[in-house]
Coordinates of C-alpha atoms and ligand atoms in Angstrom, one line a residue:
Chain A
M1 CA 80.5 179.1 32.7
P2 CA 82.6 178.3 29.6
K3 CA 81.9 175.0 28.0
I4 CA 84.6 172.4 28.8
E5 CA 85.9 170.2 26.1
F6 CA 88.2 167.4 27.4
P7 CA 90.9 166.2 25.1
M8 CA 90.9 162.4 24.4
G9 CA 93.4 160.7 26.7
K10 CA 94.7 157.3 27.2
A11 CA 92.7 154.3 28.5
T12 CA 92.8 153.9 32.3
R13 CA 94.3 150.4 31.8
D14 CA 97.3 152.2 30.1
A15 CA 97.8 154.4 33.2
Y16 CA 97.7 151.2 35.3
G17 CA 100.5 149.7 33.3
K18 CA 102.5 152.9 33.7
A19 CA 101.8 153.2 37.4
L20 CA 103.0 149.6 38.0
L21 CA 106.3 150.4 36.4
R22 CA 106.9 153.4 38.7
L23 CA 105.7 151.5 41.8
G24 CA 107.8 148.5 40.9
K25 CA 110.9 150.7 41.3
E26 CA 109.7 152.2 44.5
M27 CA 108.4 149.1 46.2
P28 CA 110.7 146.0 46.0
N29 CA 107.9 143.9 47.6
L30 CA 105.4 144.7 44.9
V31 CA 104.4 141.7 42.8
V32 CA 102.0 141.4 39.9
L33 CA 99.9 138.4 38.9
D34 CA 97.8 138.0 35.8
A35 CA 95.5 135.3 34.3
D36 CA 96.6 135.1 30.7
L37 CA 95.5 138.6 29.8
S38 CA 98.6 140.5 30.6
K39 CA 98.8 142.2 27.2
S40 CA 95.2 143.4 27.5
T41 CA 95.5 144.5 31.2
R42 CA 98.9 146.1 30.5
T43 CA 100.6 144.1 33.3
S44 CA 102.9 142.9 30.5
K45 CA 104.8 146.2 31.0
F46 CA 105.6 145.2 34.5
Q47 CA 106.6 141.7 33.4
E48 CA 109.1 143.2 30.9
A49 CA 110.7 145.4 33.6
F50 CA 110.5 143.0 36.6
P51 CA 110.3 139.4 35.2
D52 CA 111.1 138.0 38.6
R53 CA 108.2 139.7 40.3
F54 CA 105.5 138.8 37.7
F55 CA 103.6 135.5 37.6
N56 CA 101.2 134.5 34.9
I57 CA 98.9 132.1 36.6
G58 CA 97.1 131.0 33.4
I59 CA 93.4 131.1 32.9
A60 CA 92.7 130.4 36.6
E61 CA 91.3 133.5 38.3
A62 CA 90.3 131.8 41.5
N63 CA 93.7 130.2 41.9
M64 CA 95.3 133.6 41.2
A65 CA 93.3 135.3 44.1
G66 CA 94.3 132.6 46.5
I67 CA 97.9 132.7 45.5
A68 CA 97.9 136.5 46.0
A69 CA 96.5 136.1 49.5
G70 CA 99.4 133.8 50.3
L71 CA 101.9 136.2 48.9
A72 CA 100.4 139.1 50.8
S73 CA 100.4 137.1 54.0
S74 CA 104.1 136.6 53.4
G75 CA 105.0 140.3 53.1
K76 CA 104.5 140.9 49.4
V77 CA 102.1 143.5 48.0
P78 CA 100.3 141.7 45.1
F79 CA 98.3 143.3 42.4
I80 CA 96.1 140.8 40.5
S81 CA 94.6 141.6 37.2
S82 CA 92.2 140.2 34.6
F83 CA 89.0 141.5 33.0
A84 CA 86.6 142.8 35.5
C85 CA 84.0 140.1 34.9
F86 CA 86.5 137.2 35.0
L87 CA 88.3 138.2 38.2
M88 CA 85.3 139.4 40.2
N89 CA 82.9 136.7 39.1
K90 CA 85.2 133.7 39.0
A91 CA 87.3 134.5 42.1
F92 CA 84.6 136.0 44.2
D93 CA 84.7 133.4 47.0
Q94 CA 88.5 133.5 47.1
L95 CA 88.4 137.2 47.4
R96 CA 85.9 136.8 50.2
M97 CA 87.5 134.0 52.1
C98 CA 91.2 134.5 51.4
V99 CA 91.3 138.3 51.2
A100 CA 88.3 140.3 52.5
Y101 CA 87.4 138.2 55.5
P102 CA 90.9 137.8 56.9
N103 CA 91.7 141.4 55.7
I104 CA 94.7 140.6 53.6
N105 CA 96.6 143.3 51.7
V106 CA 95.7 142.3 48.1
K107 CA 95.1 144.8 45.3
V108 CA 92.6 143.8 42.7
A109 CA 92.9 145.9 39.5
V110 CA 90.4 144.9 36.9
T111 CA 90.3 146.1 33.3
H112 CA 87.7 146.0 30.5
A113 CA 85.0 147.1 32.9
G114 CA 81.7 148.2 31.5
I115 CA 80.1 147.9 28.1
S116 CA 82.6 150.3 26.4
I117 CA 84.8 147.2 25.6
G118 CA 82.4 146.9 22.7
E119 CA 82.4 144.1 20.2
D120 CA 83.4 141.2 22.4
G121 CA 79.9 141.4 23.9
P122 CA 78.3 140.6 27.3
S123 CA 80.5 137.6 28.2
Q124 CA 83.5 139.9 28.5
Q125 CA 81.7 143.0 29.8
G126 CA 82.0 143.6 33.5
I127 CA 78.7 145.2 34.6
E128 CA 78.4 143.8 38.1
D129 CA 82.0 144.1 39.3
V130 CA 81.4 147.1 41.5
A131 CA 78.4 145.5 43.2
L132 CA 80.6 142.4 43.9
A133 CA 83.5 144.5 45.2
L134 CA 81.1 146.4 47.5
A135 CA 79.9 143.1 48.8
L136 CA 83.3 142.4 50.1
P137 CA 83.5 144.1 53.5
G138 CA 86.6 146.2 54.1
F139 CA 87.5 146.5 50.4
V140 CA 88.3 150.1 49.3
V141 CA 86.5 150.5 45.9
L142 CA 87.9 153.0 43.4
V143 CA 86.7 154.0 39.9
P144 CA 89.0 156.4 38.2
A145 CA 87.7 158.6 35.4
D146 CA 90.8 159.2 33.4
E147 CA 94.5 158.4 33.1
V148 CA 95.6 160.9 35.6
A149 CA 93.2 159.7 38.3
A150 CA 94.0 156.1 37.4
E151 CA 97.7 156.5 37.9
D152 CA 97.3 158.3 41.2
L153 CA 94.7 155.8 42.5
V154 CA 96.8 152.8 41.6
A155 CA 99.6 154.4 43.6
A156 CA 97.2 155.1 46.5
A157 CA 96.0 151.5 46.3
A158 CA 99.6 150.2 46.6
K159 CA 100.3 152.3 49.6
H160 CA 97.0 151.7 51.4
I161 CA 97.2 148.8 53.8
G162 CA 94.3 146.5 53.2
P163 CA 92.4 145.2 50.2
V164 CA 91.6 147.6 47.4
F165 CA 89.6 147.2 44.2
V166 CA 90.4 149.5 41.2
R167 CA 88.2 149.5 38.2
L168 CA 89.8 150.3 34.8
G169 CA 88.6 150.5 31.3
R170 CA 89.6 149.4 27.8
A171 CA 88.5 152.4 25.8
E172 CA 90.4 155.6 25.6
A173 CA 89.0 158.0 28.1
P174 CA 88.7 161.8 27.9
K175 CA 91.4 163.5 29.9
V176 CA 89.5 165.3 32.7
Y177 CA 92.4 166.1 35.0
K178 CA 95.8 167.8 34.8
E179 CA 99.0 166.0 35.6
G180 CA 99.7 166.4 39.3
D181 CA 96.1 166.3 40.4
R182 CA 95.8 164.1 43.5
F183 CA 93.1 161.6 44.4
P184 CA 93.1 160.6 48.0
I185 CA 91.1 157.5 49.0
G186 CA 87.7 158.6 50.3
G187 CA 87.8 161.9 48.4
S188 CA 85.8 163.2 45.4
K189 CA 86.3 165.9 42.8
T190 CA 83.8 168.7 42.3
L191 CA 84.1 169.6 38.6
R192 CA 81.3 172.1 38.5
E193 CA 79.1 173.8 41.1
G194 CA 75.3 173.8 40.4
T195 CA 72.2 175.1 42.1
D196 CA 69.5 173.1 40.3
V197 CA 70.8 169.6 40.2
A198 CA 73.9 167.7 41.2
I199 CA 75.2 165.0 38.9
I200 CA 77.4 162.4 40.7
A201 CA 79.3 160.1 38.3
N202 CA 82.4 158.0 38.1
G203 CA 84.5 156.3 35.4
L204 CA 83.8 157.0 31.8
L205 CA 80.6 158.8 32.7
V206 CA 82.3 161.7 34.5
A207 CA 83.2 163.4 31.1
E208 CA 79.6 162.6 29.9
A209 CA 78.2 164.3 33.1
V210 CA 80.2 167.4 32.4
K211 CA 79.0 167.4 28.9
A212 CA 75.4 167.0 30.1
A213 CA 75.9 169.9 32.5
G214 CA 76.9 172.0 29.5
M215 CA 73.8 171.0 27.7
L216 CA 71.6 171.8 30.7
E217 CA 73.3 175.2 31.0
D218 CA 72.1 176.1 27.6
E219 CA 68.5 175.5 28.9
G220 CA 69.2 177.7 31.9
I221 CA 69.7 174.8 34.3
S222 CA 72.6 175.0 36.7
A223 CA 74.0 171.5 37.1
G224 CA 76.9 170.6 39.4
V225 CA 79.2 167.6 38.7
I226 CA 81.0 165.5 41.3
D227 CA 83.4 162.7 40.3
A228 CA 82.8 160.1 43.1
Y229 CA 85.9 158.1 42.2
S230 CA 86.0 156.6 45.7
I231 CA 82.8 154.6 46.1
R232 CA 84.1 153.2 49.4
P233 CA 84.9 155.1 51.4
L234 CA 82.4 157.5 49.8
D235 CA 82.8 161.3 50.3
E236 CA 79.4 161.6 51.8
A237 CA 80.0 165.1 53.1
S238 CA 80.6 166.6 49.6
I239 CA 77.8 164.6 48.1
S240 CA 75.4 165.6 50.8
A241 CA 76.4 169.3 50.6
A242 CA 75.8 169.2 46.8
A243 CA 72.4 167.7 47.3
R244 CA 71.5 170.3 49.8
K245 CA 72.6 173.0 47.5
A246 CA 70.8 171.7 44.4
G247 CA 67.9 169.8 45.9
A248 CA 68.0 167.2 43.2
V249 CA 70.5 164.5 42.2
V250 CA 71.4 162.3 39.3
V251 CA 73.9 159.4 39.6
A252 CA 75.5 158.1 36.4
E253 CA 77.8 155.0 36.1
E254 CA 78.8 152.4 33.5
H255 CA 77.4 149.5 35.6
L256 CA 74.2 147.8 36.5
L257 CA 72.0 150.1 38.5
D258 CA 71.7 147.4 41.1
G259 CA 74.5 147.6 43.6
G260 CA 76.7 150.3 42.1
L261 CA 77.5 153.9 42.9
G262 CA 73.8 154.9 42.6
S263 CA 72.8 152.6 45.4
R264 CA 75.6 153.9 47.6
V265 CA 74.8 157.5 47.0
A266 CA 71.1 156.9 47.5
M267 CA 71.9 155.2 50.8
A268 CA 74.1 158.1 51.9
L269 CA 71.5 160.7 51.0
A270 CA 68.6 158.8 52.5
R271 CA 70.5 159.1 55.8
S272 CA 71.7 162.7 55.4
F273 CA 69.5 164.7 53.1
P274 CA 66.9 162.9 50.9
V275 CA 66.2 164.7 47.6
P276 CA 64.6 163.5 44.3
M277 CA 67.1 161.2 42.6
E278 CA 67.4 159.7 39.1
F279 CA 69.8 157.0 38.0
V280 CA 71.7 156.4 34.8
G281 CA 73.2 153.0 34.3
L282 CA 72.4 149.6 32.9
D283 CA 68.8 148.9 33.9
N284 CA 68.3 145.2 34.7
T285 CA 69.9 144.0 31.4
Y286 CA 73.0 142.7 29.8
A287 CA 74.2 144.5 26.7
E288 CA 75.5 143.0 23.4
S289 CA 78.2 143.3 20.8
G290 CA 78.6 146.7 19.0
S291 CA 81.0 149.5 18.9
P292 CA 81.6 151.2 22.2
A293 CA 79.9 154.4 21.0
E294 CA 76.9 152.5 19.7
L295 CA 76.5 150.6 22.9
L296 CA 76.9 153.6 25.2
E297 CA 74.2 155.4 23.2
K298 CA 71.8 152.4 23.0
Y299 CA 72.1 151.6 26.7
R300 CA 71.6 155.3 27.5
L301 CA 74.9 156.1 29.1
T302 CA 75.7 159.3 27.2
A303 CA 75.4 163.0 28.0
P304 CA 71.9 163.5 26.5
W305 CA 70.5 160.7 28.7
I306 CA 72.2 162.2 31.8
A307 CA 70.6 165.6 30.9
E308 CA 67.3 163.9 30.5
A309 CA 67.6 162.2 33.9
A310 CA 68.5 165.6 35.4
R311 CA 65.3 167.2 34.1
R312 CA 63.3 164.4 35.6
S313 CA 65.1 164.7 38.9
I314 CA 64.4 168.5 38.9
S315 CA 60.8 168.0 38.1
G316 CA 60.6 165.7 41.1
K317 CA 61.4 168.7 43.3
K318 CA 58.0 170.3 42.5
T319 CA 55.9 167.2 42.9
A320 CA 57.8 166.4 46.1
R321 CA 57.0 169.9 47.5
S322 CA 53.3 169.6 46.5
G323 CA 53.2 166.2 48.1
G324 CA 52.2 164.5 44.8
R325 CA 53.5 161.2 43.6
R326 CA 56.3 161.3 41.0
Q327 CA 56.2 159.2 38.0
G328 CA 58.9 156.7 37.8
G329 CA 61.4 157.6 35.1
G330 CA 63.2 154.3 34.8
R331 CA 62.4 151.6 32.3
R332 CA 61.8 148.7 34.7
Chain B
M1 CA 78.9 105.7 10.4
S2 CA 81.3 105.1 7.6
C3 CA 83.4 107.5 5.5
D4 CA 84.6 106.9 2.0
S5 CA 87.1 109.0 0.2
A6 CA 84.5 111.2 -1.5
K7 CA 83.0 111.9 1.9
L8 CA 86.4 112.7 3.4
Q9 CA 87.0 115.1 0.5
M10 CA 83.7 116.8 1.1
L11 CA 84.6 117.2 4.8
R12 CA 87.9 118.8 3.8
E13 CA 86.1 121.2 1.5
K14 CA 83.8 122.2 4.3
A15 CA 86.7 122.7 6.6
R16 CA 88.2 125.0 3.9
A17 CA 84.9 126.9 3.8
I18 CA 84.9 127.3 7.6
R19 CA 88.4 128.7 7.4
R20 CA 87.5 131.1 4.6
W21 CA 84.5 132.4 6.6
S22 CA 86.6 132.7 9.8
C23 CA 89.0 135.0 8.0
I24 CA 86.3 136.9 6.1
M25 CA 84.2 137.4 9.2
T26 CA 86.9 138.6 11.5
A27 CA 88.4 140.8 8.8
E28 CA 85.0 142.4 8.2
A29 CA 84.5 142.9 11.9
G30 CA 88.0 144.3 12.4
S31 CA 88.3 142.2 15.5
G32 CA 87.8 138.7 16.7
H33 CA 89.8 135.5 17.1
P34 CA 91.0 133.9 13.9
G35 CA 93.8 131.6 15.3
G36 CA 91.6 129.3 17.4
S37 CA 88.9 129.3 14.7
L38 CA 91.3 128.0 12.1
S39 CA 92.7 125.3 14.4
A40 CA 89.2 124.0 15.1
A41 CA 87.9 124.0 11.5
D42 CA 88.6 120.4 10.6
L43 CA 87.1 119.1 13.9
L44 CA 84.0 121.3 13.4
S45 CA 83.6 120.1 9.8
A46 CA 83.7 116.5 10.9
L47 CA 81.2 117.1 13.7
Y48 CA 78.6 119.0 11.7
F49 CA 78.9 117.2 8.4
H50 CA 79.4 113.7 9.5
V51 CA 79.5 112.8 13.2
M52 CA 76.6 114.5 14.8
R53 CA 73.0 113.5 14.2
H54 CA 71.1 116.8 13.7
D55 CA 68.6 118.3 11.3
P56 CA 68.8 121.9 10.2
A57 CA 65.2 121.7 9.1
N58 CA 64.2 120.7 12.6
P59 CA 66.8 122.3 14.9
G60 CA 64.9 121.7 18.2
R61 CA 64.6 118.0 17.7
P62 CA 64.9 116.5 21.2
D63 CA 67.2 113.7 20.0
R64 CA 69.7 116.0 18.2
D65 CA 73.3 115.6 19.3
R66 CA 74.5 118.6 21.2
F67 CA 77.6 120.6 20.6
I68 CA 79.0 123.2 23.0
L69 CA 81.8 125.5 22.0
S70 CA 83.3 126.0 25.4
K71 CA 86.1 128.1 23.9
G72 CA 83.5 130.6 22.8
H73 CA 85.9 133.1 21.3
A74 CA 86.3 130.7 18.3
C75 CA 82.7 131.3 17.4
P76 CA 83.5 132.5 13.8
A77 CA 84.3 128.9 13.0
L78 CA 81.1 127.7 14.7
Y79 CA 78.9 130.3 12.9
A80 CA 80.6 129.2 9.7
A81 CA 79.9 125.5 10.3
L82 CA 76.2 126.3 11.2
Y83 CA 75.9 128.4 8.1
E84 CA 77.4 125.9 5.8
V85 CA 75.2 123.1 7.1
G86 CA 72.1 125.2 6.7
Y87 CA 71.1 126.7 10.1
L88 CA 71.7 130.3 9.4
K89 CA 69.5 131.0 6.4
G90 CA 69.2 134.7 5.8
V91 CA 71.9 135.7 8.3
D92 CA 74.3 138.3 7.1
M93 CA 77.6 136.4 7.6
K94 CA 79.5 139.7 7.4
S95 CA 77.7 141.2 10.4
L96 CA 79.9 139.5 13.0
R97 CA 80.2 141.6 16.2
R98 CA 77.9 144.3 14.8
L99 CA 75.1 145.9 16.8
G100 CA 72.0 143.8 16.4
S101 CA 73.6 140.9 14.7
P102 CA 72.8 137.3 15.8
L103 CA 76.5 136.7 15.3
Q104 CA 77.7 138.2 18.6
G105 CA 81.4 138.5 19.6
H106 CA 80.9 135.3 21.7
P107 CA 78.1 132.7 21.3
D108 CA 74.9 134.2 22.6
K109 CA 71.8 132.0 22.8
R110 CA 69.5 135.0 23.2
K111 CA 70.4 136.2 19.8
L112 CA 71.0 132.8 18.1
P113 CA 68.7 130.2 19.7
V114 CA 70.2 127.3 17.7
L115 CA 73.3 127.5 19.9
E116 CA 73.2 125.0 22.8
A117 CA 75.0 127.4 25.2
S118 CA 76.2 131.0 25.7
T119 CA 79.9 130.8 26.3
G120 CA 82.9 133.2 26.4
S121 CA 83.9 132.9 30.0
L122 CA 86.3 130.0 29.7
G123 CA 86.1 126.8 31.7
Q124 CA 82.3 126.2 31.8
G125 CA 81.2 124.3 28.8
L126 CA 82.2 120.8 30.0
S127 CA 79.9 121.2 33.0
I128 CA 77.0 122.3 30.8
G129 CA 77.7 119.3 28.6
I130 CA 77.6 117.0 31.6
G131 CA 74.2 118.3 32.4
M132 CA 72.9 117.6 28.9
A133 CA 74.5 114.1 28.9
L134 CA 73.0 113.4 32.3
A135 CA 69.5 114.5 31.1
A136 CA 69.8 112.2 28.1
K137 CA 70.5 109.3 30.5
M138 CA 67.6 110.3 32.8
D139 CA 65.2 110.6 29.9
G140 CA 66.4 107.5 28.0
R141 CA 67.4 109.6 25.0
S142 CA 70.1 108.5 22.6
Y143 CA 71.7 111.8 21.8
R144 CA 75.4 112.4 22.4
T145 CA 77.0 115.6 23.7
Y146 CA 80.2 117.0 22.3
V147 CA 82.1 119.8 24.0
M148 CA 85.1 121.6 22.5
L149 CA 87.7 122.9 24.9
G150 CA 90.8 125.1 24.4
D151 CA 94.1 124.0 25.7
G152 CA 94.6 127.3 27.5
E153 CA 91.1 126.8 28.8
C154 CA 92.3 123.7 30.6
D155 CA 94.0 126.0 33.1
E156 CA 90.5 126.5 34.7
G157 CA 89.8 124.3 37.7
Q158 CA 86.2 123.8 36.7
I159 CA 87.4 121.8 33.7
W160 CA 88.9 119.3 36.1
E161 CA 86.0 119.3 38.5
A162 CA 83.8 118.4 35.5
A163 CA 86.3 115.8 34.2
M164 CA 86.5 114.1 37.6
W165 CA 82.7 114.0 37.9
A166 CA 82.0 112.7 34.4
G167 CA 84.7 110.1 34.8
A168 CA 83.4 109.0 38.2
K169 CA 79.9 108.7 36.9
K170 CA 80.9 106.8 33.7
L171 CA 79.1 109.3 31.5
D172 CA 79.7 107.6 28.3
N173 CA 77.4 109.7 26.1
L174 CA 79.8 112.7 26.5
T175 CA 82.8 113.4 24.3
A176 CA 85.2 116.3 25.0
I177 CA 87.6 117.6 22.3
V178 CA 90.7 119.5 23.3
D179 CA 91.8 121.8 20.5
Y180 CA 95.5 121.4 21.5
N181 CA 96.9 124.1 19.4
K182 CA 99.7 124.8 22.0
I183 CA 99.0 128.6 22.2
Q184 CA 96.8 130.6 24.6
L185 CA 96.4 134.3 24.8
D186 CA 99.6 135.7 26.2
D187 CA 102.0 133.0 25.0
F188 CA 102.6 129.4 24.2
V189 CA 100.8 127.1 26.6
R190 CA 104.1 125.5 27.8
N191 CA 105.3 129.0 28.9
I192 CA 102.2 129.8 30.8
V193 CA 101.1 126.5 32.5
D194 CA 102.4 123.3 30.8
L195 CA 99.6 120.8 30.5
E196 CA 101.8 117.8 30.0
P197 CA 101.3 114.9 30.5
L198 CA 97.8 115.8 29.2
E199 CA 96.6 112.4 28.1
D200 CA 97.7 110.9 31.5
K201 CA 95.6 113.5 33.3
W202 CA 92.4 112.6 31.5
R203 CA 93.2 108.9 31.8
A204 CA 93.7 109.3 35.6
F205 CA 90.2 110.9 35.7
N206 CA 88.8 107.7 34.1
W207 CA 88.2 109.0 30.6
D208 CA 88.8 107.1 27.4
V209 CA 91.6 109.1 25.7
Q210 CA 92.7 109.4 22.1
G211 CA 95.5 111.6 20.9
I212 CA 95.2 112.5 17.2
D213 CA 96.3 114.8 14.5
G214 CA 93.5 117.3 14.5
H215 CA 94.0 118.2 10.9
D216 CA 93.9 114.7 9.5
M217 CA 90.3 114.2 8.4
S218 CA 90.3 110.4 8.3
K219 CA 91.9 110.2 11.7
I220 CA 89.4 112.7 13.1
V221 CA 86.4 110.7 11.7
E222 CA 87.9 107.5 13.0
A223 CA 88.4 108.9 16.5
F224 CA 84.9 110.2 16.7
E225 CA 83.5 106.8 15.6
R226 CA 85.7 105.0 18.1
A227 CA 84.6 107.4 20.9
A228 CA 80.9 106.8 20.2
A229 CA 81.4 103.1 20.6
V230 CA 83.1 103.4 24.0
R231 CA 80.9 102.2 26.9
G232 CA 81.3 103.0 30.6
K233 CA 83.6 106.1 30.2
P234 CA 83.4 109.6 28.9
Q235 CA 85.8 110.1 26.0
V236 CA 88.2 112.8 25.2
I237 CA 89.9 113.5 21.9
I238 CA 93.1 115.4 22.3
A239 CA 93.4 116.9 18.9
H240 CA 96.9 118.1 18.2
T241 CA 96.4 121.2 16.0
V242 CA 98.1 124.3 14.7
K243 CA 96.8 127.6 15.8
G244 CA 96.0 129.6 12.6
K245 CA 96.1 126.4 10.5
G246 CA 95.9 127.0 6.8
V247 CA 97.1 130.6 6.7
S248 CA 100.9 130.5 6.7
F249 CA 101.4 133.9 8.4
M250 CA 98.9 133.0 11.1
E251 CA 100.2 129.5 11.9
N252 CA 101.8 129.2 15.3
Q253 CA 101.6 133.0 15.8
V254 CA 100.5 134.1 19.3
K255 CA 99.5 137.4 17.9
F256 CA 96.7 136.0 15.8
H257 CA 94.9 134.6 18.8
G258 CA 92.8 137.8 19.0
I259 CA 93.7 140.0 16.1
A260 CA 91.7 140.1 12.9
P261 CA 93.5 140.1 9.5
T262 CA 93.6 143.4 7.6
K263 CA 92.0 143.6 4.2
E264 CA 95.3 142.9 2.6
E265 CA 96.0 140.0 4.9
L266 CA 92.6 138.6 4.1
A267 CA 93.3 138.6 0.4
R268 CA 96.5 136.6 1.0
A269 CA 94.7 134.3 3.4
L270 CA 92.0 133.5 1.0
A271 CA 94.4 132.9 -1.8
E272 CA 96.3 130.4 0.3
L273 CA 93.2 128.7 1.4
D274 CA 91.9 128.4 -2.1
R275 CA 95.3 127.0 -3.3
A276 CA 95.6 124.4 -0.6
Ligands
TPP1 C1 87.5 133.0 32.3 C2 88.2 133.7 31.2 N1 89.4 134.2 31.5 C3 90.0 134.9 30.5 C4 89.4 135.0 29.2 C5 90.1 135.7 28.1 N2 90.6 134.8 27.1 C6 89.9 134.7 25.9 S1 90.6 133.5 24.9 C7 91.8 133.3 26.0 C8 92.9 132.3 25.7 C9 92.3 130.9 25.4 O1 93.3 130.0 25.0 P1 92.8 128.6 24.4 O2 91.9 128.0 25.3 O3 94.1 127.9 24.2 O4 92.0 129.0 23.1 P2 92.5 128.8 21.6 O5 93.9 128.7 21.5 O6 91.8 127.6 21.1 O7 92.0 130.1 20.9 C10 91.7 134.0 27.1 C11 92.6 134.1 28.3 C12 88.2 134.4 29.0 N3 87.5 134.4 27.9 N4 87.6 133.7 30.0
MG2 MG1 95.0 127.2 22.5

């Protein structure tokens, strides 16, 4: 298989700003709310084009979520945005009581997810937002890998009836997809087929997973890669088929290991086809300030660490067959 | 406490040093928040060099006065004050926001234990301050707790939950300072959520309220001294300030909330600060 090099693309938050502009024209009932971060989240683009349908609520994320619920109950389709940590952490009860529980049509689009925001440090790095979104029953949970996926998934969120969470990043993201690729809710993208190990990733780690697969290929290891951009609903059929084919799995995400994609995939495979699994993500820790590249390396979220996890997962196959106990690969 | 003109001059010099560092540190880092650091410089100088009882040689002293920077993004100014007063011996002041530095992008107690709180998610510092003030009452300690809030930060409901509680409980060993620089992240405060009448709001919550020019050192010192003497009420100092104060091209500019000066802008900024 030829090595794939993805060109650097735009940040997924930029695609969000662009998608809102297009959707604003198509959907007169679409409204956008922000909490004093509109330039960073890119909702300012929507404000410029549709000033009457944009509301800056101020630094009051909980209030924003409640207001969105009222707007949605009155026929509007609200998108609410802030950094992942502020919106999910500060407005969690409002998302629970005003949105998830009554099943109200609010779209939660968070930016600056993960540690790739860099220098601002842990107080601004959303590393638990997916876990929180998954803890809101009924929420669709989406994590696009690049600008193409982000634009399409924001549109899918707008059209879906019911609460949706979309996770977006600050950093430029490698462009994995071609214009026109489509990303239905509940789907996944198989980027490579593999017979030795299947790597399931989302967000910024999809491109790293493909890179890792290339590194493994040089060692004669055949690694498949699936972009699980829809964590809920999860494309369990494709993931289970990949696990069957490869017999070993790695899950990679820019999130705490607890409560993210890894736990969802593990649950799905435990039910359908258990295989040795390894997990790449933040392991029971906050990060720190640093450049995005430094942080991704230090916290082991880059291709070499994914490849390393793949080797461990594969070695688990033998010990699993011989009935021996595997050594834990994690750091905890 | 008393403050003669030589002392006031020293406090102004320290404020200048805090401003210089705030520009240098953010320029070196290539990111950070100069605007809200510059607006807070005079207040921080007064607190660390005159108002608060604390001892850099003995930072853990149980009776030290506490300071919490609730608007954590202005930490360059706080780091500068801590450095100038002697807490950060051996710390590379140009390492702001770098991997491994104690000078994290927002105040991080794990990396810099002398900080009283880790902040950066706005709206929370006043509640922590209440806890510290309450503990002082419980333990019969004489220390006072100071919390600095941003004006945009006052959008957060938690600020008002805290204000209501402290007022109701007559927590008179607690002083809040609002750095009322009239600008938040996206725009001028009045264009996002107008806070006015701000003094009346605090008064209605049973706080002692003083509105002052937050760049007039003698007024600042006077206000802190007056606040410390108030009994039966928490005190708030509404400090009218200018975001970016001291650097002409940053003053009142929304843009310089969260953008570092370039090297060229830094040179101009330092020249202006040194002239003033
Ligand atoms: C809960 C929360 N929401 C959003 C932010 C992002 N943010 C950082 S600074 C800022 C504006 C703060 O304005 P203000 O309190 O007026 O600070 P100052 O002008 O003193 O810099 C915002 C929205 C944050 N840090 N925390
Ligand atoms: Mg302000």
